[in-house]
Amino acid sequence: MSLTLADIDRLAHLARLGLQPEERTRLCSQLNDFFGIVEKMRAVDTSGVVPLAHPVDVSGDMALRLRDDVASEPNQRDANQQSAPAVESGLFLVPKVIE
């Protein structure tokens, strides 16, 4: 599949983009290069390959090295709420918008 400049013009119109002539040409070339890569990927025989639900599935039972879930920043709630128009019990108060 390859795009023409007319296709690029139509896409630009649908996306409400104002493209200059050199941008149209460059975009057409880049998109056609992308579609070429997709065609190469489609040509690969993937029969018998089980799809992965997650990239980590390929590693088997390998344990991930995750950092400990600890707070690394000090609590600055009071400092952050100083500019709020209304605060109560550490919560921002906002106007009621639904009755």
CSV table of N, CA and C in Angstrom, one decimal:
chain,number,residue,atom,x,y,z
A,1,MET,N,0.8,-1.2,0.0
A,1,MET,CA,0.0,0.0,0.0
A,1,MET,C,0.9,1.2,0.0
A,2,SER,N,0.6,2.1,-0.9
A,2,SER,CA,1.4,3.4,-0.9
A,2,SER,C,0.4,4.5,-1.0
A,3,LEU,N,0.7,5.6,-0.4
A,3,LEU,CA,-0.1,6.8,-0.4
A,3,LEU,C,0.4,7.8,-1.5
A,4,THR,N,-0.6,8.5,-2.1
A,4,THR,CA,-0.2,9.6,-3.0
A,4,THR,C,-0.4,10.9,-2.3
A,5,LEU,N,0.0,11.9,-3.0
A,5,LEU,CA,-0.1,13.3,-2.5
A,5,LEU,C,-1.6,13.6,-2.3
A,6,ALA,N,-2.5,13.1,-3.1
A,6,ALA,CA,-3.9,13.3,-3.0
A,6,ALA,C,-4.4,12.7,-1.7
A,7,ASP,N,-3.9,11.5,-1.3
A,7,ASP,CA,-4.2,10.9,0.0
A,7,ASP,C,-3.8,11.8,1.1
A,8,ILE,N,-2.6,12.3,1.0
A,8,ILE,CA,-2.0,13.1,2.1
A,8,ILE,C,-2.9,14.4,2.2
A,9,ASP,N,-3.3,15.0,1.1
A,9,ASP,CA,-4.2,16.2,1.1
A,9,ASP,C,-5.5,15.8,1.8
A,10,ARG,N,-6.1,14.7,1.5
A,10,ARG,CA,-7.3,14.3,2.2
A,10,ARG,C,-7.1,14.1,3.7
A,11,LEU,N,-6.1,13.4,4.1
A,11,LEU,CA,-5.8,13.2,5.5
A,11,LEU,C,-5.6,14.5,6.2
A,12,ALA,N,-4.8,15.4,5.6
A,12,ALA,CA,-4.6,16.7,6.2
A,12,ALA,C,-5.9,17.5,6.3
A,13,HIS,N,-6.8,17.4,5.3
A,13,HIS,CA,-8.1,18.0,5.4
A,13,HIS,C,-8.9,17.5,6.6
A,14,LEU,N,-8.9,16.1,6.7
A,14,LEU,CA,-9.7,15.5,7.8
A,14,LEU,C,-9.1,15.8,9.2
A,15,ALA,N,-7.8,16.0,9.2
A,15,ALA,CA,-7.1,16.3,10.5
A,15,ALA,C,-7.0,17.8,10.7
A,16,ARG,N,-7.5,18.5,9.8
A,16,ARG,CA,-7.5,20.0,9.9
A,16,ARG,C,-6.0,20.5,10.0
A,17,LEU,N,-5.1,19.9,9.2
A,17,LEU,CA,-3.7,20.3,9.2
A,17,LEU,C,-3.5,21.2,8.0
A,18,GLY,N,-2.7,22.2,8.2
A,18,GLY,CA,-2.3,23.1,7.0
A,18,GLY,C,-0.9,22.7,6.7
A,19,LEU,N,-0.7,21.9,5.7
A,19,LEU,CA,0.7,21.4,5.3
A,19,LEU,C,1.2,22.2,4.2
A,20,GLN,N,2.5,22.6,4.3
A,20,GLN,CA,3.2,23.2,3.2
A,20,GLN,C,3.6,22.2,2.1
A,21,PRO,N,3.8,22.5,0.9
A,21,PRO,CA,4.1,21.5,-0.2
A,21,PRO,C,5.3,20.6,0.2
A,22,GLU,N,6.4,21.2,0.8
A,22,GLU,CA,7.5,20.3,1.2
A,22,GLU,C,7.1,19.4,2.3
A,23,GLU,N,6.2,19.8,3.2
A,23,GLU,CA,5.8,19.0,4.3
A,23,GLU,C,4.9,17.8,3.8
A,24,ARG,N,4.1,18.1,2.8
A,24,ARG,CA,3.3,17.1,2.1
A,24,ARG,C,4.2,16.0,1.6
A,25,THR,N,5.2,16.4,0.8
A,25,THR,CA,6.1,15.4,0.2
A,25,THR,C,6.8,14.6,1.2
A,26,ARG,N,7.3,15.3,2.3
A,26,ARG,CA,8.1,14.6,3.3
A,26,ARG,C,7.2,13.6,4.1
A,27,LEU,N,6.0,14.0,4.4
A,27,LEU,CA,5.0,13.2,5.1
A,27,LEU,C,4.6,12.0,4.3
A,28,CYS,N,4.4,12.2,3.0
A,28,CYS,CA,4.1,11.1,2.1
A,28,CYS,C,5.2,10.1,2.1
A,29,SER,N,6.4,10.5,2.0
A,29,SER,CA,7.6,9.6,2.0
A,29,SER,C,7.7,8.8,3.3
A,30,GLN,N,7.5,9.5,4.4
A,30,GLN,CA,7.6,8.9,5.7
A,30,GLN,C,6.5,7.9,5.9
A,31,LEU,N,5.3,8.2,5.6
A,31,LEU,CA,4.2,7.3,5.7
A,31,LEU,C,4.4,6.0,4.8
A,32,ASN,N,4.8,6.3,3.6
A,32,ASN,CA,5.1,5.1,2.7
A,32,ASN,C,6.2,4.2,3.2
A,33,ASP,N,7.3,4.8,3.8
A,33,ASP,CA,8.3,4.0,4.5
A,33,ASP,C,7.7,3.2,5.6
A,34,PHE,N,6.9,3.8,6.4
A,34,PHE,CA,6.2,3.1,7.5
A,34,PHE,C,5.4,1.9,7.0
A,35,PHE,N,4.6,2.2,5.9
A,35,PHE,CA,3.8,1.1,5.4
A,35,PHE,C,4.7,0.0,4.8
A,36,GLY,N,5.9,0.3,4.3
A,36,GLY,CA,6.8,-0.7,3.8
A,36,GLY,C,7.3,-1.6,4.9
A,37,ILE,N,7.6,-1.0,6.1
A,37,ILE,CA,8.0,-1.8,7.3
A,37,ILE,C,6.8,-2.7,7.7
A,38,VAL,N,5.6,-2.2,7.7
A,38,VAL,CA,4.5,-3.0,8.0
A,38,VAL,C,4.3,-4.2,7.1
A,39,GLU,N,4.5,-4.0,5.8
A,39,GLU,CA,4.4,-5.1,4.8
A,39,GLU,C,5.5,-6.1,5.0
A,40,LYS,N,6.7,-5.7,5.4
A,40,LYS,CA,7.8,-6.6,5.7
A,40,LYS,C,7.4,-7.5,6.9
A,41,MET,N,6.8,-6.8,7.9
A,41,MET,CA,6.4,-7.6,9.1
A,41,MET,C,5.3,-8.6,8.8
A,42,ARG,N,4.4,-8.2,7.9
A,42,ARG,CA,3.3,-9.1,7.5
A,42,ARG,C,3.8,-10.3,6.8
A,43,ALA,N,5.0,-10.2,6.1
A,43,ALA,CA,5.6,-11.2,5.3
A,43,ALA,C,6.2,-12.3,6.2
A,44,VAL,N,6.4,-12.1,7.4
A,44,VAL,CA,7.1,-13.0,8.3
A,44,VAL,C,6.0,-14.1,8.7
A,45,ASP,N,6.4,-15.4,8.6
A,45,ASP,CA,5.6,-16.5,8.9
A,45,ASP,C,5.5,-16.6,10.5
A,46,THR,N,4.3,-16.3,11.0
A,46,THR,CA,4.1,-16.4,12.5
A,46,THR,C,3.2,-17.6,12.9
A,47,SER,N,3.0,-18.5,11.9
A,47,SER,CA,2.1,-19.6,12.3
A,47,SER,C,2.8,-20.5,13.4
A,48,GLY,N,2.1,-20.9,14.3
A,48,GLY,CA,2.7,-21.7,15.4
A,48,GLY,C,3.3,-20.8,16.5
A,49,VAL,N,3.3,-19.5,16.4
A,49,VAL,CA,3.8,-18.6,17.4
A,49,VAL,C,2.6,-18.2,18.3
A,50,VAL,N,2.8,-18.5,19.6
A,50,VAL,CA,1.7,-18.1,20.5
A,50,VAL,C,1.8,-16.6,20.9
A,51,PRO,N,0.7,-15.9,20.8
A,51,PRO,CA,0.8,-14.4,21.1
A,51,PRO,C,1.1,-14.3,22.6
A,52,LEU,N,1.8,-13.2,22.9
A,52,LEU,CA,2.1,-12.9,24.3
A,52,LEU,C,1.1,-12.0,24.9
A,53,ALA,N,0.6,-12.2,26.1
A,53,ALA,CA,-0.3,-11.3,26.8
A,53,ALA,C,0.5,-10.1,27.3
A,54,HIS,N,1.8,-10.3,27.6
A,54,HIS,CA,2.6,-9.3,28.1
A,54,HIS,C,4.0,-9.6,27.7
A,55,PRO,N,4.9,-8.6,27.4
A,55,PRO,CA,6.3,-8.9,27.0
A,55,PRO,C,7.0,-9.6,28.1
A,56,VAL,N,6.7,-9.5,29.4
A,56,VAL,CA,7.4,-10.2,30.4
A,56,VAL,C,7.2,-11.7,30.3
A,57,ASP,N,6.1,-12.1,29.6
A,57,ASP,CA,5.8,-13.5,29.5
A,57,ASP,C,6.9,-14.3,28.8
A,58,VAL,N,7.6,-13.6,28.0
A,58,VAL,CA,8.7,-14.3,27.2
A,58,VAL,C,9.9,-14.7,28.1
A,59,SER,N,10.0,-14.1,29.3
A,59,SER,CA,11.1,-14.4,30.2
A,59,SER,C,10.8,-15.6,31.1
A,60,GLY,N,9.6,-16.1,31.1
A,60,GLY,CA,9.3,-17.3,31.9
A,60,GLY,C,9.1,-16.9,33.3
A,61,ASP,N,9.8,-17.6,34.2
A,61,ASP,CA,9.6,-17.4,35.6
A,61,ASP,C,10.7,-16.5,36.2
A,62,MET,N,11.3,-15.6,35.4
A,62,MET,CA,12.3,-14.7,35.8
A,62,MET,C,11.6,-13.7,36.7
A,63,ALA,N,12.2,-13.5,37.9
A,63,ALA,CA,11.7,-12.5,38.8
A,63,ALA,C,12.2,-11.1,38.4
A,64,LEU,N,11.3,-10.1,38.4
A,64,LEU,CA,11.6,-8.8,38.1
A,64,LEU,C,12.2,-8.1,39.3
A,65,ARG,N,13.2,-7.3,39.0
A,65,ARG,CA,13.9,-6.5,40.1
A,65,ARG,C,13.1,-5.2,40.2
A,66,LEU,N,12.2,-5.2,41.2
A,66,LEU,CA,11.4,-4.0,41.5
A,66,LEU,C,11.9,-3.3,42.7
A,67,ARG,N,11.8,-2.0,42.7
A,67,ARG,CA,12.3,-1.2,43.9
A,67,ARG,C,11.2,-1.3,45.0
A,68,ASP,N,11.6,-1.1,46.2
A,68,ASP,CA,10.7,-1.1,47.3
A,68,ASP,C,9.7,0.1,47.2
A,69,ASP,N,8.5,-0.1,47.5
A,69,ASP,CA,7.5,0.9,47.4
A,69,ASP,C,7.5,1.7,48.7
A,70,VAL,N,8.3,2.7,48.7
A,70,VAL,CA,8.5,3.6,49.9
A,70,VAL,C,8.3,5.0,49.5
A,71,ALA,N,7.8,5.8,50.4
A,71,ALA,CA,7.7,7.3,50.1
A,71,ALA,C,9.0,7.9,50.0
A,72,SER,N,9.3,8.6,48.9
A,72,SER,CA,10.7,9.2,48.8
A,72,SER,C,10.6,10.7,48.9
A,73,GLU,N,9.4,11.3,49.0
A,73,GLU,CA,9.3,12.7,49.1
A,73,GLU,C,8.6,13.0,50.4
A,74,PRO,N,9.0,14.1,51.0
A,74,PRO,CA,8.3,14.5,52.3
A,74,PRO,C,6.9,15.0,52.0
A,75,ASN,N,6.0,14.9,53.1
A,75,ASN,CA,4.7,15.3,53.0
A,75,ASN,C,4.6,16.8,53.0
A,76,GLN,N,4.2,17.4,51.9
A,76,GLN,CA,4.1,18.9,51.8
A,76,GLN,C,2.7,19.4,51.6
A,77,ARG,N,1.7,18.6,52.2
A,77,ARG,CA,0.3,19.0,51.9
A,77,ARG,C,0.0,20.4,52.4
A,78,ASP,N,0.4,20.8,53.5
A,78,ASP,CA,0.1,22.2,54.0
A,78,ASP,C,0.7,23.2,53.1
A,79,ALA,N,1.9,23.0,52.7
A,79,ALA,CA,2.6,24.0,51.8
A,79,ALA,C,1.8,24.1,50.4
A,80,ASN,N,1.4,22.9,50.0
A,80,ASN,CA,0.7,22.9,48.7
A,80,ASN,C,-0.7,23.5,48.7
A,81,GLN,N,-1.3,23.4,49.9
A,81,GLN,CA,-2.7,23.9,50.0
A,81,GLN,C,-2.7,25.4,50.5
A,82,GLN,N,-1.6,26.1,50.6
A,82,GLN,CA,-1.6,27.5,51.1
A,82,GLN,C,-2.3,28.4,50.1
A,83,SER,N,-2.2,28.1,48.8
A,83,SER,CA,-2.8,28.9,47.8
A,83,SER,C,-4.3,28.6,47.5
A,84,ALA,N,-4.8,27.5,48.1
A,84,ALA,CA,-6.2,27.1,47.8
A,84,ALA,C,-7.2,28.0,48.4
A,85,PRO,N,-8.3,28.3,47.7
A,85,PRO,CA,-9.2,29.2,48.3
A,85,PRO,C,-10.0,28.6,49.5
A,86,ALA,N,-10.2,27.3,49.6
A,86,ALA,CA,-10.8,26.7,50.7
A,86,ALA,C,-10.3,25.3,51.0
A,87,VAL,N,-10.0,25.0,52.2
A,87,VAL,CA,-9.4,23.7,52.6
A,87,VAL,C,-10.1,23.3,53.9
A,88,GLU,N,-10.3,22.0,54.1
A,88,GLU,CA,-10.9,21.5,55.3
A,88,GLU,C,-10.4,20.1,55.6
A,89,SER,N,-9.8,19.9,56.7
A,89,SER,CA,-9.2,18.6,57.1
A,89,SER,C,-8.2,18.0,56.1
A,90,GLY,N,-7.5,18.9,55.5
A,90,GLY,CA,-6.5,18.5,54.5
A,90,GLY,C,-7.0,18.2,53.1
A,91,LEU,N,-8.3,18.6,52.9
A,91,LEU,CA,-8.9,18.4,51.6
A,91,LEU,C,-9.3,19.7,50.9
A,92,PHE,N,-9.1,19.8,49.6
A,92,PHE,CA,-9.5,21.0,48.9
A,92,PHE,C,-11.1,21.0,48.8
A,93,LEU,N,-11.7,22.1,49.1
A,93,LEU,CA,-13.1,22.3,49.0
A,93,LEU,C,-13.4,23.0,47.7
A,94,VAL,N,-14.3,22.4,46.9
A,94,VAL,CA,-14.7,23.0,45.6
A,94,VAL,C,-16.2,23.2,45.6
A,95,PRO,N,-16.6,24.1,44.7
A,95,PRO,CA,-18.1,24.4,44.6
A,95,PRO,C,-18.9,23.2,44.2
A,96,LYS,N,-20.1,23.1,44.7
A,96,LYS,CA,-20.9,22.0,44.2
A,96,LYS,C,-21.4,22.3,42.8
A,97,VAL,N,-21.3,21.4,41.9
A,97,VAL,CA,-21.7,21.6,40.5
A,97,VAL,C,-22.9,20.7,40.1
A,98,ILE,N,-23.2,19.7,40.9
A,98,ILE,CA,-24.3,18.8,40.6
A,98,ILE,C,-25.3,18.9,41.8
A,99,GLU,N,-26.5,19.2,41.6
A,99,GLU,CA,-27.5,19.2,42.7
A,99,GLU,C,-28.3,18.0,42.8
